Amino acid sequence: MFRLPFALVALILLPGCELLTGLLNGGSGMLETRTSSVQSQDGIATIDVDVSGESAFQLTATSGQLLAVEAVNAPDGSQPLYWDDWSGVNSLTSAVWLEGKDTVLNWPVRQADGNLSDGTWTVDVAVVDDQGYYTDDQVDVVLKLKDDSDLSTGTVNARIVYADGLKQDSVVTAGVQDAVTRWAEIWAPYGINLETSYEDSSFSTDQPFPGEGSEQAEVSSGANGSEITVLITETIDGSTDYYGIAGGIPGTLDYTDHALVIVSWLTNAGGDGEFSDDDIRLFGETLAHEVGHYMGLFHPVETTFDYWDALDDTDDCGGQSACESALGDNLMFPYPVCDWTSCTPQDQLTSQQAGVNQRYTGTL
Amino acid sequence: MFKALSVREPQPACADVEALSETPVETLLELIDKAQQPPWVGMRAASCLIQGHADAVQDTLVDWVQQEDSRGFAILVLNQIDTLPQPVAIAVATQALAGPYASDATSRIAKSTNPALLALVP
């Protein structure tokens, strides 16, 4: 059998498996972690998720082969997610894309996906070789379950890590702190409380894309299991072409080399190397935008104007003018709408977009 | 070209951006001079100039490391010092080490693999 598509453009408790359970308190909710290993059969690793009162789970699977989520099966026998239903022009989760040797699923994604009913859910993960054929391998799984009955408010813990020397640059630290203040202001109306911590580090000021750097798993290993790591660098992949990039849609709460958001202070400061008030506002929007990706949000429409997110209350607009008019003030719009001297504030989320962020397992 | 350089992601390729103008160097310089927001428009335009037109804009590159209000561009060109043609790299490095961003320049040029540049570092 052949599994398509490759990317368009991260517990299972099984008998005999090692169990590690930890509880972390971050805000009003609780997070439980379970780990295990599953051997795939006929190219599918079937992962059981026992739910008892939890409201969301995040599954991070890794192996030596390519992985993608094939299906999510509910205790009542229904199948609320099947990969091929999301291989078209609407994007729900990158977990169904065959992109690498890990995959991350947060479930549910949307309010429309229903509540996480009690019972045993199963997640079918496809294991595929580099030729696109189903194969078998051991799949290591980290499952995090959120026990938080209130999906209208929550706290996100962001860990800001400065790359080598940047914490000693007052321009950088002042700009980042002011931008984080703006980021918190953007989220507050949607019931998301931002808690941040700041760290110094000796990690390189130039980082490749998430998943491609030798230091990145180490960067994420400093998180406490519910934090999202934001690494402040000078450049990304050797250039200032990238102002920021998220490690996944959604990103994992586990410790992998994809478990971070990377943001370039230099690209966000611009040619003068200083942060004006407008720069700060955009920088704050950039942080909220990139971490929004990490928490599961896609652009409401892509820059080709022919791919959209999976939400009903974000306009499925067509064309630049129509989309800028309908979505130009949306936090997740793919570019800022500017006139050379200023940009339209992009700080709006729809109810369903806020719902995705609230369902992210790290929102407690 | 402004719109193409404004996109949050995916990042635009210089070749694609420059194809939007009959006079790409002049248009990129205009964007660097006049486009204040978003800040990455100027940085991306500057990056395209450094990557593809360093000989033609050598004076601009030297200006960046000498002016008081261009630290971002200065760091950008210093980070790519080893990709510049040798005469341009020597001119930029020499002026940078004597300019307002000497500290930024020293640490970056010291990482160069070019002996001629390393010899400039005090």
Short mmCIF file of C-alpha atoms in Angstrom, two decimals:
data_model
loop_
_atom_site.label_atom_id
_atom_site.label_comp_id
_atom_site.label_asym_id
_atom_site.label_seq_id
_atom_site.Cartn_x
_atom_site.Cartn_y
_atom_site.Cartn_z
CA MET A 1 0.00 0.00 0.00
CA PHE A 2 1.11 3.51 -0.74
CA ARG A 3 0.50 6.45 1.55
CA LEU A 4 -0.06 9.92 0.14
CA PRO A 5 0.36 12.74 0.44
CA PHE A 6 3.76 13.72 1.53
CA ALA A 7 3.63 17.17 3.03
CA LEU A 8 1.67 19.81 1.22
CA VAL A 9 3.90 22.50 1.32
CA ALA A 10 4.77 15.57 16.62
CA LEU A 11 -0.30 7.30 26.05
CA ILE A 12 -0.70 4.86 25.45
CA LEU A 13 -0.67 2.31 28.03
CA LEU A 14 0.03 -1.05 26.58
CA PRO A 15 0.66 -4.14 28.63
CA GLY A 16 4.32 -4.52 29.31
CA CYS A 17 5.23 -0.96 28.37
CA GLU A 18 7.13 1.30 30.66
CA LEU A 19 4.94 3.90 32.27
CA LEU A 20 6.05 7.28 33.42
CA THR A 21 3.41 9.53 34.83
CA GLY A 22 3.96 13.05 35.95
CA LEU A 23 1.67 15.84 36.92
CA LEU A 24 2.39 19.45 36.36
CA ASN A 25 0.28 22.29 37.57
CA GLY A 26 0.25 25.25 35.21
CA GLY A 27 -2.73 27.47 35.86
CA SER A 28 -6.08 25.89 36.64
CA GLY A 29 -5.49 22.71 34.68
CA MET A 30 -3.34 19.67 35.23
CA LEU A 31 -1.14 17.87 32.74
CA GLU A 32 -0.39 14.18 32.88
CA THR A 33 2.38 12.56 30.87
CA ARG A 34 2.47 8.92 29.77
CA THR A 35 5.14 7.29 27.62
CA SER A 36 5.29 3.99 25.79
CA SER A 37 6.58 2.17 22.71
CA VAL A 38 4.37 0.54 20.12
CA GLN A 39 5.33 -1.84 17.31
CA SER A 40 3.46 -1.12 14.12
CA GLN A 41 1.71 -3.90 12.24
CA ASP A 42 1.07 -3.70 8.52
CA GLY A 43 2.30 -0.15 8.57
CA ILE A 44 0.00 1.10 11.30
CA ALA A 45 0.89 1.76 14.92
CA THR A 46 -2.32 1.66 16.92
CA ILE A 47 -2.02 3.83 19.98
CA ASP A 48 -4.56 3.61 22.79
CA VAL A 49 -5.44 6.72 24.73
CA ASP A 50 -7.40 6.03 27.91
CA VAL A 51 -9.46 9.07 28.80
CA SER A 52 -11.16 9.64 32.13
CA GLY A 53 -12.32 13.19 32.52
CA GLU A 54 -9.55 14.85 30.55
CA SER A 55 -10.43 17.50 27.98
CA ALA A 56 -7.62 17.19 25.41
CA PHE A 57 -4.57 15.13 24.63
CA GLN A 58 -1.40 15.61 22.67
CA LEU A 59 0.34 12.67 21.09
CA THR A 60 3.96 12.91 19.99
CA ALA A 61 5.21 9.89 18.09
CA THR A 62 8.74 9.29 16.83
CA SER A 63 10.42 6.45 14.98
CA GLY A 64 13.11 5.71 12.40
CA GLN A 65 10.54 5.91 9.61
CA LEU A 66 8.22 8.60 8.33
CA LEU A 67 5.13 9.07 10.45
CA ALA A 68 1.71 10.63 9.98
CA VAL A 69 -1.58 10.26 11.75
CA GLU A 70 -3.92 8.10 9.71
CA ALA A 71 -7.05 8.25 11.86
CA VAL A 72 -8.48 9.11 15.26
CA ASN A 73 -11.11 6.68 16.54
CA ALA A 74 -13.52 7.54 19.36
CA PRO A 75 -14.67 5.11 22.08
CA ASP A 76 -18.11 4.96 20.48
CA GLY A 77 -16.65 3.60 17.26
CA SER A 78 -16.87 6.80 15.26
CA GLN A 79 -13.88 8.13 13.38
CA PRO A 80 -13.69 11.91 13.82
CA LEU A 81 -10.45 12.22 11.89
CA TYR A 82 -9.33 10.43 8.76
CA TRP A 83 -6.23 11.73 7.04
CA ASP A 84 -7.55 11.80 3.52
CA ASP A 85 -10.38 14.09 4.56
CA TRP A 86 -7.72 16.73 5.20
CA SER A 87 -5.49 16.32 2.17
CA GLY A 88 -7.28 18.99 0.16
CA VAL A 89 -7.48 22.74 0.34
CA ASN A 90 -8.40 23.02 4.03
CA SER A 91 -5.87 22.36 6.79
CA LEU A 92 -6.81 20.97 10.23
CA THR A 93 -3.53 19.60 11.55
CA SER A 94 -0.10 18.93 10.12
CA ALA A 95 -0.19 15.56 11.92
CA VAL A 96 -1.74 14.03 8.80
CA TRP A 97 1.10 15.24 6.60
CA LEU A 98 3.93 12.85 5.95
CA GLU A 99 6.72 15.27 6.74
CA GLY A 100 9.28 13.61 8.98
CA LYS A 101 10.13 10.95 11.51
CA ASP A 102 7.87 12.41 14.12
CA THR A 103 4.27 13.59 14.23
CA VAL A 104 2.29 15.61 16.72
CA LEU A 105 -1.48 15.47 17.17
CA ASN A 106 -3.50 17.62 19.52
CA TRP A 107 -7.05 16.33 19.94
CA PRO A 108 -9.60 17.75 19.74
CA VAL A 109 -8.49 20.56 17.51
CA ARG A 110 -11.77 22.48 17.25
CA GLN A 111 -15.02 22.82 19.11
CA ALA A 112 -16.58 21.14 16.10
CA ASP A 113 -14.53 18.03 16.83
CA GLY A 114 -16.58 17.47 19.97
CA ASN A 115 -15.59 16.79 23.54
CA LEU A 116 -13.09 14.19 24.60
CA SER A 117 -15.47 11.54 25.87
CA ASP A 118 -14.37 9.02 28.47
CA GLY A 119 -13.16 5.67 27.25
CA THR A 120 -10.36 4.34 25.09
CA TRP A 121 -9.55 6.38 22.03
CA THR A 122 -7.20 4.99 19.43
CA VAL A 123 -4.88 6.92 17.17
CA ASP A 124 -3.67 5.10 14.07
CA VAL A 125 -0.23 6.31 13.05
CA ALA A 126 1.00 5.38 9.60
CA VAL A 127 4.63 4.21 9.41
CA VAL A 128 6.00 4.78 5.94
CA ASP A 129 9.40 4.31 4.34
CA ASP A 130 11.12 6.96 2.30
CA GLN A 131 9.65 5.53 -0.87
CA GLY A 132 6.12 6.09 0.38
CA TYR A 133 5.30 2.48 1.25
CA TYR A 134 3.85 1.30 4.53
CA THR A 135 6.46 -0.43 6.64
CA ASP A 136 6.91 -1.55 10.24
CA ASP A 137 8.99 -0.04 13.01
CA GLN A 138 8.92 0.68 16.71
CA VAL A 139 7.11 3.93 17.47
CA ASP A 140 7.98 5.81 20.65
CA VAL A 141 5.06 7.74 22.06
CA VAL A 142 4.70 10.55 24.53
CA LEU A 143 1.12 11.35 25.46
CA LYS A 144 0.10 14.38 27.43
CA LEU A 145 -3.47 14.66 28.73
CA LYS A 146 -5.02 17.88 29.90
CA ASP A 147 -7.38 17.83 32.83
CA ASP A 148 -9.01 21.22 32.50
CA SER A 149 -12.78 21.41 32.22
CA ASP A 150 -12.78 25.11 31.35
CA LEU A 151 -11.94 25.50 27.68
CA SER A 152 -12.82 29.20 27.62
CA THR A 153 -9.87 30.40 29.69
CA GLY A 154 -6.37 29.15 30.23
CA THR A 155 -2.75 29.95 30.89
CA VAL A 156 0.09 29.40 28.44
CA ASN A 157 3.60 29.21 29.84
CA ALA A 158 6.21 30.54 27.46
CA ARG A 159 9.88 30.14 28.15
CA ILE A 160 11.92 32.84 26.43
CA VAL A 161 15.49 31.69 25.82
CA TYR A 162 18.10 34.15 24.57
CA ALA A 163 20.76 32.78 22.26
CA ASP A 164 24.40 33.39 23.05
CA GLY A 165 25.13 36.95 24.12
CA LEU A 166 21.71 38.40 23.35
CA LYS A 167 20.65 38.64 26.98
CA GLN A 168 23.54 41.05 27.43
CA ASP A 169 22.25 43.32 24.63
CA SER A 170 19.90 45.84 26.18
CA VAL A 171 18.32 46.69 22.83
CA VAL A 172 17.33 43.07 22.39
CA THR A 173 16.08 42.43 25.91
CA ALA A 174 14.07 45.64 26.10
CA GLY A 175 12.53 44.95 22.69
CA VAL A 176 11.63 41.38 23.57
CA GLN A 177 10.08 42.32 26.91
CA ASP A 178 8.01 45.09 25.36
CA ALA A 179 6.90 42.77 22.56
CA VAL A 180 5.92 40.09 25.10
CA THR A 181 3.76 42.69 26.82
CA ARG A 182 2.03 43.34 23.50
CA TRP A 183 1.65 39.59 22.92
CA ALA A 184 -0.10 39.21 26.28
CA GLU A 185 -2.40 42.11 25.43
CA ILE A 186 -3.36 40.42 22.15
CA TRP A 187 -4.29 37.15 23.85
CA ALA A 188 -6.05 38.54 26.93
CA PRO A 189 -9.43 39.26 25.26
CA TYR A 190 -9.58 35.62 24.19
CA GLY A 191 -9.18 34.23 27.67
CA ILE A 192 -5.54 33.26 27.31
CA ASN A 193 -3.22 34.37 30.08
CA LEU A 194 0.44 34.48 29.13
CA GLU A 195 3.08 33.62 31.71
CA THR A 196 6.69 34.03 30.69
CA SER A 197 10.11 33.25 32.02
CA TYR A 198 13.44 34.43 30.63
CA GLU A 199 16.69 32.49 30.34
CA ASP A 200 20.19 33.11 29.13
CA SER A 201 21.96 30.45 27.07
CA SER A 202 25.01 29.75 24.96
CA PHE A 203 23.06 28.41 21.99
CA SER A 204 24.09 29.73 18.59
CA THR A 205 22.63 33.03 17.48
CA ASP A 206 22.05 31.50 14.08
CA GLN A 207 19.68 28.55 14.14
CA PRO A 208 18.53 26.35 11.27
CA PHE A 209 14.88 25.50 10.95
CA PRO A 210 13.30 23.58 13.82
CA GLY A 211 14.27 19.93 13.53
CA GLU A 212 17.44 20.65 11.61
CA GLY A 213 19.71 21.89 14.37
CA SER A 214 22.02 19.88 16.59
CA GLU A 215 21.27 22.11 19.57
CA GLN A 216 17.50 22.25 19.32
CA ALA A 217 16.58 19.19 21.35
CA GLU A 218 18.85 20.54 24.08
CA VAL A 219 17.12 23.91 23.84
CA SER A 220 13.74 22.30 24.43
CA SER A 221 15.01 20.00 27.18
CA GLY A 222 15.04 22.90 29.58
CA ALA A 223 11.24 23.23 29.45
CA ASN A 224 9.18 21.84 32.30
CA GLY A 225 6.76 19.79 30.23
CA SER A 226 4.04 22.37 29.86
CA GLU A 227 6.10 25.29 28.57
CA ILE A 228 6.49 26.45 25.00
CA THR A 229 10.09 27.39 24.30
CA VAL A 230 10.71 30.55 22.28
CA LEU A 231 14.34 30.90 21.26
CA ILE A 232 15.43 34.45 20.44
CA THR A 233 18.13 34.37 17.81
CA GLU A 234 19.80 36.86 15.57
CA THR A 235 19.29 34.98 12.32
CA ILE A 236 17.47 31.88 11.15
CA ASP A 237 19.08 29.56 8.63
CA GLY A 238 21.83 32.09 8.12
CA SER A 239 19.64 34.94 7.02
CA THR A 240 17.24 37.64 8.08
CA ASP A 241 14.67 36.46 5.58
CA TYR A 242 12.85 34.68 8.42
CA TYR A 243 11.39 36.75 11.22
CA GLY A 244 10.19 33.66 13.06
CA ILE A 245 9.23 30.03 12.58
CA ALA A 246 7.22 27.54 14.61
CA GLY A 247 8.32 23.95 15.13
CA GLY A 248 4.96 22.52 14.13
CA ILE A 249 1.23 23.05 13.70
CA PRO A 250 0.75 22.02 16.40
CA GLY A 251 4.06 21.91 18.16
CA THR A 252 4.94 19.34 20.76
CA LEU A 253 5.20 19.72 24.53
CA ASP A 254 7.71 16.89 24.52
CA TYR A 255 11.46 17.42 24.25
CA THR A 256 12.34 17.06 20.60
CA ASP A 257 14.34 19.03 18.08
CA HIS A 258 11.05 20.48 16.80
CA ALA A 259 9.93 21.65 20.24
CA LEU A 260 10.50 25.33 19.89
CA VAL A 261 9.59 28.55 18.17
CA ILE A 262 12.53 30.48 16.79
CA VAL A 263 12.33 34.25 16.40
CA SER A 264 14.94 36.60 14.98
CA TRP A 265 15.31 39.83 16.95
CA LEU A 266 17.25 41.39 14.09
CA THR A 267 14.65 40.84 11.41
CA ASN A 268 11.99 42.26 13.70
CA ALA A 269 14.06 45.32 14.60
CA GLY A 270 14.84 46.17 10.99
CA GLY A 271 17.66 48.11 9.39
CA ASP A 272 18.21 50.54 12.21
CA GLY A 273 18.66 47.74 14.70
CA GLU A 274 16.37 49.51 17.13
CA PHE A 275 12.78 48.79 18.17
CA SER A 276 10.39 51.63 17.40
CA ASP A 277 6.87 51.57 18.83
CA ASP A 278 5.60 50.19 15.52
CA ASP A 279 8.35 47.56 15.52
CA ILE A 280 7.34 46.51 19.02
CA ARG A 281 3.71 46.16 18.03
CA LEU A 282 4.60 44.03 15.03
CA PHE A 283 7.12 42.02 17.06
CA GLY A 284 4.40 41.27 19.60
CA GLU A 285 2.08 40.21 16.81
CA THR A 286 4.87 38.08 15.38
CA LEU A 287 5.33 36.27 18.71
CA ALA A 288 1.59 35.73 19.08
CA HIS A 289 1.33 34.61 15.45
CA GLU A 290 4.16 32.08 15.61
CA VAL A 291 3.10 30.64 18.96
CA GLY A 292 -0.43 30.60 17.54
CA HIS A 293 0.88 28.23 14.88
CA TYR A 294 2.55 26.17 17.59
CA MET A 295 -0.80 25.90 19.33
CA GLY A 296 -2.48 24.62 16.20
CA LEU A 297 -3.62 27.59 14.15
CA PHE A 298 -3.12 27.74 10.41
CA HIS A 299 -3.29 30.86 8.36
CA PRO A 300 -6.97 31.50 7.61
CA VAL A 301 -5.92 31.73 3.98
CA GLU A 302 -2.54 31.12 2.43
CA THR A 303 -0.77 33.68 0.26
CA THR A 304 -1.85 31.84 -2.87
CA PHE A 305 -5.45 32.48 -1.77
CA ASP A 306 -6.47 28.93 -2.63
CA TYR A 307 -5.78 27.10 0.65
CA TRP A 308 -7.67 27.80 3.88
CA ASP A 309 -7.87 26.67 7.47
CA ALA A 310 -10.54 24.23 8.70
CA LEU A 311 -12.56 26.76 10.64
CA ASP A 312 -16.07 27.87 9.73
CA ASP A 313 -15.78 31.43 11.01
CA THR A 314 -12.70 32.46 9.07
CA ASP A 315 -13.67 33.72 5.64
CA ASP A 316 -12.83 31.42 2.75
CA CYS A 317 -11.98 34.47 0.73
CA GLY A 318 -10.44 34.49 -2.72
CA GLY A 319 -7.91 36.97 -4.01
CA GLN A 320 -5.66 39.50 -2.35
CA SER A 321 -8.07 42.39 -2.12
CA ALA A 322 -10.99 40.37 -0.80
CA CYS A 323 -8.82 38.55 1.73
CA GLU A 324 -7.12 41.69 3.01
CA SER A 325 -10.56 43.22 3.45
CA ALA A 326 -12.02 40.19 5.22
CA LEU A 327 -9.04 39.01 7.22
CA GLY A 328 -6.41 41.76 7.15
CA ASP A 329 -6.73 42.41 10.89
CA ASN A 330 -6.59 38.75 11.83
CA LEU A 331 -3.60 37.67 13.92
CA MET A 332 -3.02 34.63 11.72
CA PHE A 333 -3.22 36.42 8.36
CA PRO A 334 -0.09 35.43 6.42
CA TYR A 335 1.30 38.92 6.03
CA PRO A 336 0.85 42.32 7.64
CA VAL A 337 -1.19 44.79 5.60
CA CYS A 338 1.07 47.82 5.35
CA ASP A 339 1.50 51.01 3.34
CA TRP A 340 5.27 51.45 3.68
CA THR A 341 5.01 53.58 6.82
CA SER A 342 2.52 51.71 9.00
CA CYS A 343 0.66 48.43 9.22
CA THR A 344 -2.89 47.55 10.17
CA PRO A 345 -2.94 46.08 13.65
CA GLN A 346 -3.39 42.32 13.40
CA ASP A 347 -4.71 41.32 16.77
CA GLN A 348 -8.06 39.70 16.07
CA LEU A 349 -8.98 36.04 16.51
CA THR A 350 -12.30 34.50 15.63
CA SER A 351 -14.19 32.50 18.22
CA GLN A 352 -13.12 29.24 16.60
CA GLN A 353 -9.50 30.33 16.35
CA ALA A 354 -9.53 31.14 20.06
CA GLY A 355 -11.13 27.74 20.60
CA VAL A 356 -8.23 25.99 18.88
CA ASN A 357 -5.76 27.78 21.12
CA GLN A 358 -7.84 26.91 24.20
CA ARG A 359 -7.88 23.23 23.19
CA TYR A 360 -4.12 23.11 22.85
CA THR A 361 -2.98 20.70 25.51
CA GLY A 362 -0.47 23.17 26.87
CA THR A 363 -3.17 25.76 27.57
CA LEU A 364 -3.96 25.04 31.19
CA MET B 1 7.91 43.99 -4.65
CA PHE B 2 6.90 45.57 -1.34
CA LYS B 3 4.04 43.10 -0.96
CA ALA B 4 6.24 40.15 -1.86
CA LEU B 5 8.78 41.15 0.79
CA SER B 6 6.07 41.74 3.42
CA VAL B 7 4.86 38.15 3.58
CA ARG B 8 5.28 36.50 6.98
CA GLU B 9 5.84 33.02 5.55
CA PRO B 10 6.98 31.42 3.39
CA GLN B 11 9.88 33.73 2.85
CA PRO B 12 10.26 35.09 -0.67
CA ALA B 13 13.20 34.09 -2.86
CA CYS B 14 15.32 36.95 -4.08
CA ALA B 15 15.06 35.80 -7.69
CA ASP B 16 11.27 35.83 -7.49
CA VAL B 17 11.22 39.24 -5.86
CA GLU B 18 13.66 40.79 -8.26
CA ALA B 19 11.70 39.48 -11.23
CA LEU B 20 8.94 41.89 -10.23
CA SER B 21 11.00 44.92 -11.25
CA GLU B 22 12.84 45.89 -14.40
CA THR B 23 15.40 47.67 -12.24
CA PRO B 24 15.68 45.45 -9.18
CA VAL B 25 18.74 47.07 -7.60
CA GLU B 26 17.20 50.51 -7.72
CA THR B 27 13.87 49.21 -6.44
CA LEU B 28 15.50 47.31 -3.60
CA LEU B 29 17.45 50.42 -2.61
CA GLU B 30 14.24 52.46 -2.68
CA LEU B 31 12.53 49.94 -0.42
CA ILE B 32 15.45 50.04 2.01
CA ASP B 33 15.29 53.82 2.06
CA LYS B 34 11.52 54.33 2.26
CA ALA B 35 9.71 51.24 3.54
CA GLN B 36 9.54 51.70 7.30
CA GLN B 37 7.08 48.88 8.03
CA PRO B 38 7.14 45.99 8.33
CA PRO B 39 10.82 46.03 9.35
CA TRP B 40 11.62 42.81 7.53
CA VAL B 41 10.92 44.38 4.12
CA GLY B 42 14.09 46.45 4.38
CA MET B 43 16.06 43.55 5.84
CA ARG B 44 14.98 41.18 3.11
CA ALA B 45 15.69 43.78 0.42
CA ALA B 46 19.12 44.37 1.93
CA SER B 47 19.77 40.64 2.01
CA CYS B 48 18.98 40.37 -1.69
CA LEU B 49 21.40 43.18 -2.47
CA ILE B 50 24.16 41.55 -0.42
CA GLN B 51 23.60 38.15 -2.00
CA GLY B 52 23.36 39.23 -5.59
CA HIS B 53 24.58 42.75 -6.11
CA ALA B 54 27.35 43.45 -3.61
CA ASP B 55 29.71 44.85 -6.20
CA ALA B 56 27.09 47.27 -7.46
CA VAL B 57 26.12 48.54 -4.01
CA GLN B 58 29.49 48.51 -2.27
CA ASP B 59 29.16 52.14 -1.21
CA THR B 60 25.79 51.41 0.38
CA LEU B 61 27.21 48.46 2.28
CA VAL B 62 30.05 50.59 3.57
CA ASP B 63 27.59 53.31 4.56
CA TRP B 64 25.65 50.83 6.67
CA VAL B 65 28.63 50.07 8.85
CA GLN B 66 29.51 53.74 9.22
CA GLN B 67 26.14 55.39 9.90
CA GLU B 68 24.69 55.84 13.35
CA ASP B 69 21.20 54.58 12.51
CA SER B 70 21.85 51.40 10.59
CA ARG B 71 23.01 48.83 13.13
CA GLY B 72 20.60 46.23 11.76
CA PHE B 73 21.94 46.54 8.23
CA ALA B 74 25.47 46.62 9.59
CA ILE B 75 25.00 43.35 11.46
CA LEU B 76 23.32 41.87 8.39
CA VAL B 77 26.25 42.59 6.10
CA LEU B 78 28.83 41.66 8.75
CA ASN B 79 27.13 38.29 9.24
CA GLN B 80 27.62 37.64 5.53
CA ILE B 81 31.09 39.11 5.22
CA ASP B 82 32.55 35.85 3.93
CA THR B 83 30.09 35.75 1.04
CA LEU B 84 31.12 39.15 -0.30
CA PRO B 85 33.60 39.62 -3.12
CA GLN B 86 37.04 40.16 -1.59
CA PRO B 87 37.41 43.89 -2.37
CA VAL B 88 33.93 44.58 -1.01
CA ALA B 89 34.56 42.50 2.09
CA ILE B 90 37.84 44.29 2.81
CA ALA B 91 36.21 47.71 2.38
CA VAL B 92 33.25 46.83 4.59
CA ALA B 93 35.37 45.23 7.29
CA THR B 94 37.90 48.04 7.37
CA GLN B 95 35.25 50.70 7.82
CA ALA B 96 33.18 48.61 10.22
CA LEU B 97 36.08 48.11 12.59
CA ALA B 98 36.53 51.87 12.72
CA GLY B 99 32.84 52.72 12.91
CA PRO B 100 30.09 52.95 15.51
CA TYR B 101 29.50 49.22 15.47
CA ALA B 102 33.10 48.23 16.02
CA SER B 103 32.13 45.85 18.80
CA ASP B 104 29.55 44.10 16.60
CA ALA B 105 32.09 44.04 13.78
CA THR B 106 34.98 42.66 15.81
CA SER B 107 33.09 39.66 17.10
CA ARG B 108 31.71 38.79 13.68
CA ILE B 109 34.84 39.36 11.59
CA ALA B 110 36.77 37.29 14.11
CA LYS B 111 34.65 34.32 13.03
CA SER B 112 35.62 34.77 9.38
CA THR B 113 37.43 32.06 7.51
CA ASN B 114 39.09 34.65 5.31
CA PRO B 115 42.69 35.32 6.43
CA ALA B 116 42.67 38.75 4.86
CA LEU B 117 39.70 39.74 7.03
CA LEU B 118 41.07 38.12 10.15
CA ALA B 119 44.22 40.17 9.69
CA LEU B 120 42.13 43.34 10.07
CA VAL B 121 40.85 42.42 13.53
CA PRO B 122 42.80 44.26 16.22
#
